[in-house]
mmCIF file of C-alpha atoms in Angstrom:
data_model
loop_
_atom_site.group_PDB
_atom_site.id
_atom_site.type_symbol
_atom_site.label_atom_id
_atom_site.label_comp_id
_atom_site.label_asym_id
_atom_site.label_seq_id
_atom_site.Cartn_x
_atom_site.Cartn_y
_atom_site.Cartn_z
ATOM 1 C CA MET A 1066 78.560 126.176 171.384
ATOM 2 C CA LEU A 1067 79.965 123.919 168.650
ATOM 3 C CA PHE A 1068 77.813 121.095 167.330
ATOM 4 C CA LEU A 1069 79.392 118.252 165.365
ATOM 5 C CA THR A 1070 77.404 116.252 162.841
ATOM 6 C CA ALA A 1071 78.520 112.949 161.354
ATOM 7 C CA ILE A 1072 78.732 113.065 157.555
ATOM 8 C CA ASN A 1073 78.729 109.264 157.426
ATOM 9 C CA ARG A 1074 78.431 106.577 160.061
ATOM 10 C CA TRP A 1075 77.844 102.840 160.065
ATOM 11 C CA LYS A 1076 76.943 100.099 162.481
ATOM 12 C CA ILE A 1077 78.461 97.728 159.928
ATOM 13 C CA LEU A 1078 80.241 98.291 156.617
ATOM 14 C CA VAL A 1079 78.871 96.549 153.557
ATOM 15 C CA TYR A 1080 80.087 96.389 149.964
ATOM 16 C CA SER A 1081 78.118 97.029 146.820
ATOM 17 C CA THR A 1082 77.096 94.083 144.617
ATOM 18 C CA TYR A 1083 78.864 91.475 146.689
ATOM 19 C CA ASP A 1084 77.592 88.088 147.797
ATOM 20 C CA ASP A 1085 80.268 85.587 148.740
ATOM 21 C CA CYS A 1086 81.224 83.359 151.642
ATOM 22 C CA GLU A 1087 84.490 85.326 152.021
ATOM 23 C CA PHE A 1088 82.571 88.330 153.387
ATOM 24 C CA ILE A 1089 82.237 88.347 157.194
ATOM 25 C CA VAL A 1090 80.344 91.534 157.986
ATOM 26 C CA GLU A 1091 81.798 92.355 161.400
ATOM 27 C CA GLN A 1092 85.430 92.059 160.226
ATOM 28 C CA SER A 1093 85.478 95.161 157.989
ATOM 29 C CA LEU A 1094 86.691 98.184 159.956
ATOM 30 C CA PRO A 1095 87.516 101.577 158.365
ATOM 31 C CA LEU A 1096 91.028 102.957 158.879
ATOM 32 C CA GLY A 1097 92.410 105.383 156.285
ATOM 33 C CA ILE A 1098 90.391 108.142 154.635
ATOM 34 C CA ASP A 1099 91.006 110.543 151.752
ATOM 35 C CA ILE A 1100 88.906 112.758 149.522
ATOM 36 C CA TYR A 1101 89.087 113.747 145.873
ATOM 37 C CA GLN A 1102 86.359 115.793 144.206
ATOM 38 C CA ASN A 1103 83.101 113.826 144.589
ATOM 39 C CA ARG A 1104 84.493 110.715 146.274
ATOM 40 C CA ILE A 1105 85.708 109.699 149.708
ATOM 41 C CA PHE A 1106 88.250 106.879 149.769
ATOM 42 C CA ILE A 1107 88.136 104.499 152.732
ATOM 43 C CA THR A 1108 90.538 101.665 153.502
ATOM 44 C CA THR A 1109 89.520 98.469 155.284
ATOM 45 C CA PRO A 1110 92.704 96.447 155.911
ATOM 46 C CA ARG A 1111 92.491 92.681 156.185
ATOM 47 C CA TRP A 1112 93.141 92.506 159.926
ATOM 48 C CA LYS A 1113 91.047 89.326 159.974
ATOM 49 C CA ASP A 1114 89.509 86.954 157.442
ATOM 50 C CA GLY A 1115 86.299 88.006 155.752
ATOM 51 C CA VAL A 1116 87.252 91.365 154.194
ATOM 52 C CA PRO A 1117 86.589 91.077 150.446
ATOM 53 C CA ALA A 1118 88.250 94.375 149.441
ATOM 54 C CA SER A 1119 90.540 96.730 151.339
ATOM 55 C CA LEU A 1120 89.928 99.999 149.459
ATOM 56 C CA GLY A 1121 86.574 101.491 148.541
ATOM 57 C CA THR A 1122 84.771 104.734 147.791
ATOM 58 C CA ILE A 1123 81.542 106.421 148.797
ATOM 59 C CA PRO A 1124 79.958 109.562 147.286
ATOM 60 C CA TYR A 1125 80.778 113.056 148.514
ATOM 61 C CA PRO A 1126 78.666 114.939 149.466
ATOM 62 C CA PRO A 1127 76.854 111.915 150.875
ATOM 63 C CA SER A 1128 73.539 110.840 149.450
ATOM 64 C CA GLU A 1129 72.862 108.635 152.479
ATOM 65 C CA ILE A 1130 74.275 108.298 155.968
ATOM 66 C CA SER A 1131 75.511 104.670 155.694
ATOM 67 C CA PRO A 1132 76.285 103.953 152.034
ATOM 68 C CA ALA A 1133 77.774 100.685 150.802
ATOM 69 C CA LEU A 1134 81.446 100.804 149.835
ATOM 70 C CA LYS A 1135 82.237 100.520 146.146
ATOM 71 C CA PRO A 1136 85.592 98.714 145.690
ATOM 72 C CA TYR A 1137 88.245 100.896 144.079
ATOM 73 C CA PRO A 1138 88.912 100.869 141.233
ATOM 74 C CA ASN A 1139 86.847 97.681 140.795
ATOM 75 C CA TRP A 1140 86.431 94.173 142.194
ATOM 76 C CA GLU A 1141 88.993 92.739 139.789
ATOM 77 C CA ALA A 1142 91.766 94.885 141.335
ATOM 78 C CA HIS A 1143 91.427 93.084 144.701
ATOM 79 C CA SER A 1144 92.922 89.675 145.341
ATOM 80 C CA SER A 1145 91.374 87.018 147.498
ATOM 81 C CA SER A 1146 93.453 86.444 150.622
ATOM 82 C CA TYR A 1147 92.917 82.699 150.268
ATOM 83 C CA THR A 1148 94.402 82.466 146.756
ATOM 84 C CA PRO A 1149 96.634 85.569 146.717
ATOM 85 C CA ASP A 1150 97.645 87.354 143.530
ATOM 86 C CA CYS A 1151 100.441 89.746 144.517
ATOM 87 C CA ASP A 1152 99.864 91.907 141.425
ATOM 88 C CA LYS A 1153 96.500 92.858 142.936
ATOM 89 C CA LEU A 1154 95.603 94.668 146.168
ATOM 90 C CA ILE A 1155 95.957 92.596 149.327
ATOM 91 C CA SER A 1156 95.606 94.815 152.415
ATOM 92 C CA VAL A 1157 95.627 98.585 151.966
ATOM 93 C CA TYR A 1158 96.238 100.649 155.091
ATOM 94 C CA ARG A 1159 96.359 104.263 153.960
ATOM 95 C CA THR A 1160 96.234 106.431 150.863
ATOM 96 C CA TYR A 1161 97.493 109.829 149.737
ATOM 97 C CA VAL A 1162 96.045 112.090 147.046
ATOM 98 C CA ASP A 1163 98.806 114.198 145.484
ATOM 99 C CA VAL A 1164 98.684 117.484 143.540
ATOM 100 C CA CYS A 1165 99.044 115.582 140.250
ATOM 101 C CA GLN A 1166 95.598 113.950 140.573
ATOM 102 C CA ARG A 1167 97.028 110.607 141.608
ATOM 103 C CA LEU A 1168 96.026 108.268 144.417
ATOM 104 C CA TRP A 1169 98.996 106.609 146.148
ATOM 105 C CA LEU A 1170 98.465 103.714 148.519
ATOM 106 C CA ILE A 1171 100.527 101.445 150.730
ATOM 107 C CA ASP A 1172 99.582 97.777 150.579
ATOM 108 C CA SER A 1173 101.118 95.903 153.526
ATOM 109 C CA GLY A 1174 100.811 92.485 151.872
ATOM 110 C CA ILE A 1175 99.764 91.142 155.290
ATOM 111 C CA VAL A 1176 96.540 89.394 156.207
ATOM 112 C CA ASN A 1177 95.357 88.486 159.698
ATOM 113 C CA ALA A 1178 97.650 91.101 161.253
ATOM 114 C CA THR A 1179 95.805 90.862 164.575
ATOM 115 C CA MET A 1180 95.528 87.080 164.579
ATOM 116 C CA GLU A 1181 98.022 84.757 162.878
ATOM 117 C CA ARG A 1182 99.978 87.415 160.998
ATOM 118 C CA ASN A 1183 100.662 86.231 157.445
ATOM 119 C CA GLN A 1184 102.924 88.136 155.001
ATOM 120 C CA ILE A 1185 101.449 86.624 151.836
ATOM 121 C CA CYS A 1186 103.000 89.263 149.524
ATOM 122 C CA LEU A 1187 105.774 91.827 149.830
ATOM 123 C CA PRO A 1188 104.596 95.357 150.696
ATOM 124 C CA LYS A 1189 104.013 97.577 147.694
ATOM 125 C CA ILE A 1190 103.081 101.077 146.633
ATOM 126 C CA ALA A 1191 100.368 101.340 143.988
ATOM 127 C CA VAL A 1192 99.413 104.552 142.178
ATOM 128 C CA TYR A 1193 96.196 105.334 140.276
ATOM 129 C CA ASP A 1194 95.231 108.151 137.921
ATOM 130 C CA LEU A 1195 92.177 109.728 139.548
ATOM 131 C CA THR A 1196 90.934 111.171 136.254
ATOM 132 C CA THR A 1197 90.666 107.703 134.660
ATOM 133 C CA ASP A 1198 90.891 105.305 137.646
ATOM 134 C CA GLN A 1199 93.572 103.386 135.781
ATOM 135 C CA LYS A 1200 96.601 102.019 137.623
ATOM 136 C CA LEU A 1201 99.707 103.933 136.600
ATOM 137 C CA PHE A 1202 102.286 101.698 138.247
ATOM 138 C CA SER A 1203 103.130 99.695 141.347
ATOM 139 C CA TYR A 1204 106.407 99.234 143.179
ATOM 140 C CA GLU A 1205 107.155 96.174 145.302
ATOM 141 C CA PHE A 1206 109.520 96.739 148.220
ATOM 142 C CA PRO A 1207 112.811 94.836 148.067
ATOM 143 C CA SER A 1208 112.915 91.957 150.540
ATOM 144 C CA GLU A 1209 115.691 93.667 152.543
ATOM 145 C CA HIS A 1210 113.196 96.404 153.500
ATOM 146 C CA VAL A 1211 110.943 93.821 155.146
ATOM 147 C CA LYS A 1212 112.229 92.914 158.602
ATOM 148 C CA GLU A 1213 110.763 90.261 160.859
ATOM 149 C CA ASP A 1214 107.335 91.604 161.912
ATOM 150 C CA SER A 1215 107.563 94.698 159.657
ATOM 151 C CA LEU A 1216 104.212 96.426 159.129
ATOM 152 C CA TYR A 1217 103.990 99.288 156.625
ATOM 153 C CA THR A 1218 100.873 101.341 157.351
ATOM 154 C CA ASN A 1219 101.203 105.021 156.391
ATOM 155 C CA ILE A 1220 102.263 106.989 153.309
ATOM 156 C CA VAL A 1221 102.782 110.659 152.394
ATOM 157 C CA VAL A 1222 103.988 111.981 149.041
ATOM 158 C CA ASP A 1223 106.355 114.883 148.413
ATOM 159 C CA VAL A 1224 105.801 116.314 144.927
ATOM 160 C CA ALA A 1225 105.249 119.609 143.111
ATOM 161 C CA SER A 1226 102.521 120.039 140.485
ATOM 162 C CA ASP A 1227 105.093 121.044 137.841
ATOM 163 C CA ARG A 1228 107.370 118.061 138.594
ATOM 164 C CA CYS A 1229 104.987 115.104 138.771
ATOM 165 C CA GLY A 1230 107.660 112.658 137.630
ATOM 166 C CA ASP A 1231 109.988 113.599 140.487
ATOM 167 C CA ALA A 1232 107.857 112.495 143.439
ATOM 168 C CA TYR A 1233 109.098 110.972 146.688
ATOM 169 C CA ALA A 1234 106.935 108.763 148.895
ATOM 170 C CA TYR A 1235 107.640 108.213 152.589
ATOM 171 C CA VAL A 1236 106.242 105.015 154.132
ATOM 172 C CA THR A 1237 106.363 104.106 157.836
ATOM 173 C CA ASP A 1238 107.216 100.707 159.283
ATOM 174 C CA VAL A 1239 105.479 100.985 162.653
ATOM 175 C CA TRP A 1240 106.636 97.636 164.087
ATOM 176 C CA ARG A 1241 110.276 97.750 162.990
ATOM 177 C CA PHE A 1242 110.720 101.484 163.328
ATOM 178 C CA GLY A 1243 111.856 102.764 159.938
ATOM 179 C CA ILE A 1244 110.780 104.922 156.998
ATOM 180 C CA VAL A 1245 111.169 103.717 153.434
ATOM 181 C CA VAL A 1246 111.806 106.510 150.923
ATOM 182 C CA TYR A 1247 110.702 105.762 147.360
ATOM 183 C CA SER A 1248 111.909 107.874 144.427
ATOM 184 C CA LEU A 1249 109.583 107.836 141.436
ATOM 185 C CA GLY A 1250 112.271 109.353 139.214
ATOM 186 C CA LYS A 1251 114.761 106.596 140.104
ATOM 187 C CA ASN A 1252 112.137 103.887 140.648
ATOM 188 C CA ARG A 1253 114.171 102.862 143.675
ATOM 189 C CA SER A 1254 113.796 102.919 147.439
ATOM 190 C CA TRP A 1255 115.970 103.023 150.555
ATOM 191 C CA ARG A 1256 115.278 102.510 154.243
ATOM 192 C CA VAL A 1257 115.877 105.312 156.763
ATOM 193 C CA THR A 1258 116.463 104.602 160.457
ATOM 194 C CA ASN A 1259 116.713 106.860 163.513
ATOM 195 C CA PHE A 1260 116.380 106.437 167.273
ATOM 196 C CA ASN A 1261 113.430 108.876 167.322
ATOM 197 C CA PHE A 1262 111.399 106.373 165.283
ATOM 198 C CA PHE A 1263 111.169 104.068 168.318
ATOM 199 C CA PRO A 1264 108.166 103.971 170.684
ATOM 200 C CA ASN A 1265 108.355 105.308 174.218
ATOM 201 C CA PRO A 1266 107.387 102.509 176.663
ATOM 202 C CA ALA A 1267 106.004 105.131 179.072
ATOM 203 C CA ALA A 1268 103.484 106.120 176.383
ATOM 204 C CA SER A 1269 102.447 102.567 175.483
ATOM 205 C CA ASP A 1270 99.574 102.266 177.975
ATOM 206 C CA PHE A 1271 96.150 103.258 176.638
ATOM 207 C CA GLN A 1272 92.840 103.593 178.483
ATOM 208 C CA ILE A 1273 89.932 104.343 176.129
ATOM 209 C CA TYR A 1274 86.263 103.993 177.118
ATOM 210 C CA GLY A 1275 87.204 101.565 179.873
ATOM 211 C CA LEU A 1276 89.374 99.419 177.581
ATOM 212 C CA ASN A 1277 92.979 99.160 178.769
ATOM 213 C CA PHE A 1278 95.678 97.912 176.405
ATOM 214 C CA GLN A 1279 99.368 98.344 175.651
ATOM 215 C CA TRP A 1280 100.459 99.337 172.163
ATOM 216 C CA LEU A 1281 104.098 99.795 171.100
ATOM 217 C CA ASP A 1282 103.735 101.272 167.608
ATOM 218 C CA GLY A 1283 106.778 103.217 166.501
ATOM 219 C CA VAL A 1284 106.965 105.927 163.836
ATOM 220 C CA PHE A 1285 103.427 106.398 162.586
ATOM 221 C CA GLY A 1286 102.110 109.903 161.923
ATOM 222 C CA MET A 1287 103.731 111.961 159.146
ATOM 223 C CA SER A 1288 102.956 115.344 157.603
ATOM 224 C CA LEU A 1289 104.796 117.645 155.218
ATOM 225 C CA SER A 1290 105.388 121.357 155.678
ATOM 226 C CA PRO A 1291 103.718 123.439 152.933
ATOM 227 C CA SER A 1292 105.636 123.770 149.676
ATOM 228 C CA SER A 1293 104.157 127.177 148.816
ATOM 229 C CA LEU A 1294 107.298 129.173 149.681
ATOM 230 C CA LEU A 1295 109.589 129.127 146.634
ATOM 231 C CA GLY A 1296 112.986 127.710 147.493
ATOM 232 C CA ALA A 1297 112.098 127.137 151.151
ATOM 233 C CA GLU A 1298 113.431 124.006 152.823
ATOM 234 C CA ARG A 1299 110.728 121.414 153.335
ATOM 235 C CA PHE A 1300 110.355 119.281 156.445
ATOM 236 C CA LEU A 1301 108.733 115.992 157.335
ATOM 237 C CA TYR A 1302 107.076 116.094 160.751
ATOM 238 C CA PHE A 1303 106.654 112.696 162.403
ATOM 239 C CA HIS A 1304 105.890 110.910 165.658
ATOM 240 C CA PRO A 1305 105.636 107.360 166.956
ATOM 241 C CA MET A 1306 102.135 106.412 168.086
ATOM 242 C CA ALA A 1307 103.454 105.341 171.506
ATOM 243 C CA SER A 1308 104.887 108.787 172.219
ATOM 244 C CA PHE A 1309 103.965 112.249 173.470
ATOM 245 C CA LYS A 1310 106.551 114.047 171.314
ATOM 246 C CA GLU A 1311 106.764 115.498 167.802
ATOM 247 C CA PHE A 1312 109.883 115.445 165.614
ATOM 248 C CA MET A 1313 111.028 116.889 162.298
ATOM 249 C CA VAL A 1314 113.679 116.257 159.650
ATOM 250 C CA SER A 1315 114.620 117.913 156.372
ATOM 251 C CA THR A 1316 113.184 116.108 153.351
ATOM 252 C CA ALA A 1317 116.433 116.855 151.492
ATOM 253 C CA LEU A 1318 118.212 114.524 153.918
ATOM 254 C CA LEU A 1319 115.638 111.768 153.427
ATOM 255 C CA GLN A 1320 115.963 112.086 149.657
ATOM 256 C CA ASP A 1321 119.765 111.779 149.672
ATOM 257 C CA GLU A 1322 120.184 108.098 148.874
ATOM 258 C CA SER A 1323 123.949 108.249 149.476
ATOM 259 C CA VAL A 1324 123.365 108.713 153.226
ATOM 260 C CA TRP A 1325 121.380 105.500 153.800
ATOM 261 C CA PRO A 1326 122.234 103.263 155.495
ATOM 262 C CA ASP A 1327 126.007 103.737 155.755
ATOM 263 C CA LYS A 1328 126.028 107.308 157.103
ATOM 264 C CA ALA A 1329 122.921 107.070 159.316
ATOM 265 C CA GLN A 1330 124.894 107.588 162.536
ATOM 266 C CA LYS A 1331 126.543 110.761 161.227
ATOM 267 C CA VAL A 1332 123.176 112.451 160.603
ATOM 268 C CA ALA A 1333 121.265 111.035 163.593
ATOM 269 C CA LYS A 1334 121.004 114.460 165.305
ATOM 270 C CA ALA A 1335 119.358 115.956 162.208
ATOM 271 C CA PHE A 1336 116.106 114.334 163.391
ATOM 272 C CA ILE A 1337 114.992 117.017 165.829
ATOM 273 C CA GLU A 1338 112.550 116.887 168.734
ATOM 274 C CA ILE A 1339 110.362 119.999 168.497
ATOM 275 C CA GLY A 1340 108.023 119.589 171.461
ATOM 276 C CA ASP A 1341 105.886 117.519 173.806
ATOM 277 C CA ARG A 1342 102.085 117.304 173.720
ATOM 278 C CA GLY A 1343 101.801 116.312 177.386
ATOM 279 C CA PRO A 1344 100.307 113.269 179.155
ATOM 280 C CA ASN A 1345 97.781 111.014 177.386
ATOM 281 C CA SER A 1346 98.431 112.744 174.062
ATOM 282 C CA GLN A 1347 99.352 109.774 171.881
ATOM 283 C CA SER A 1348 98.639 110.479 168.214
ATOM 284 C CA SER A 1349 98.267 108.305 165.142
ATOM 285 C CA THR A 1350 97.941 110.201 161.850
ATOM 286 C CA SER A 1351 98.446 113.875 161.065
ATOM 287 C CA GLY A 1352 98.265 116.267 158.136
ATOM 288 C CA ILE A 1353 99.182 119.881 157.389
ATOM 289 C CA ALA A 1354 96.814 122.220 155.541
ATOM 290 C CA ARG A 1355 97.988 124.740 152.961
ATOM 291 C CA ASN A 1356 97.995 127.488 155.619
ATOM 292 C CA GLY A 1357 100.549 125.577 157.692
ATOM 293 C CA VAL A 1358 98.189 124.290 160.392
ATOM 294 C CA MET A 1359 98.750 120.674 161.404
ATOM 295 C CA PHE A 1360 95.747 118.583 162.400
ATOM 296 C CA PHE A 1361 96.434 115.398 164.347
ATOM 297 C CA THR A 1362 94.485 112.719 166.143
ATOM 298 C CA GLN A 1363 94.574 112.356 169.922
ATOM 299 C CA VAL A 1364 93.920 108.654 170.383
ATOM 300 C CA HIS A 1365 93.842 108.524 174.174
ATOM 301 C CA LEU A 1366 91.650 111.633 174.387
ATOM 302 C CA ASP A 1367 89.384 110.494 171.512
ATOM 303 C CA GLY A 1368 89.728 113.769 169.674
ATOM 304 C CA ILE A 1369 91.485 115.945 167.114
ATOM 305 C CA ALA A 1370 93.911 118.767 167.870
ATOM 306 C CA CYS A 1371 95.730 121.338 165.769
ATOM 307 C CA TRP A 1372 98.987 123.291 165.823
ATOM 308 C CA ASP A 1373 100.128 126.304 163.799
ATOM 309 C CA THR A 1374 103.538 125.219 162.518
ATOM 310 C CA ALA A 1375 104.652 128.871 162.428
ATOM 311 C CA LYS A 1376 104.543 128.887 166.246
ATOM 312 C CA SER A 1377 106.399 126.932 168.902
ATOM 313 C CA TYR A 1378 105.178 123.423 169.714
ATOM 314 C CA THR A 1379 103.798 123.910 173.221
#
């Protein structure tokens, strides 16, 4: 028999050394999670008013079961949503720790996403040096990447440890069904579109612990095949959240700026369906370990599943 023990759990999230009228305790909900050495990184997007910071850390291993979040890298890095400073962090959804000891994050620039959605800043990528906690750079998306109701929520980074300056970040727009590819070497981005990024209406109905709702998120989960095989082609696996299927595409195609957007139709079939998880198998995020095993959430089933990418997707 397998017993699971919670490393950390909270009835409410609180922040260290914070006392301000902007903080509404029940509004802070954890979303993204990452780990680097002795810290766990947790994002708390500003879905509603009252979230004073949208990225924090707690110790790892834990010293207590419900520790207060410490804003990362500090309080000064986070803007108030009432008087926004777009050079600071607004609403961070997810992060990615790369092999070059850097923390990448996607900041949606949106507050009150579940209420009166307000795009107070353009979405941006920000990158921090995890050895010093200093910001290395940030990149604001061009306005043409931001469609009506765009919501950028997930990021993965394609980079080798001996080529840290040649990284590519892939960022999903779950509400307008696209992936933005950012080249660190070029300091430029382009938007990729494909029909497999769209949600499946038949998979949009959720029933979880008696709560029934409909959710039409498009392309959401992303994971990269291992880069350990020298010269091997690398793939991005992806799926919409409102879907039962998994797809893949060569990262070389995503990185070819000359294709997008003018030649998108010519390469549409290069985005390949690899399998179906079956009924009630909607998934949000995913990740692939160094041994090639993908772990992915099963939202409707309230669990985690895995798949060996060396085998068929059945």
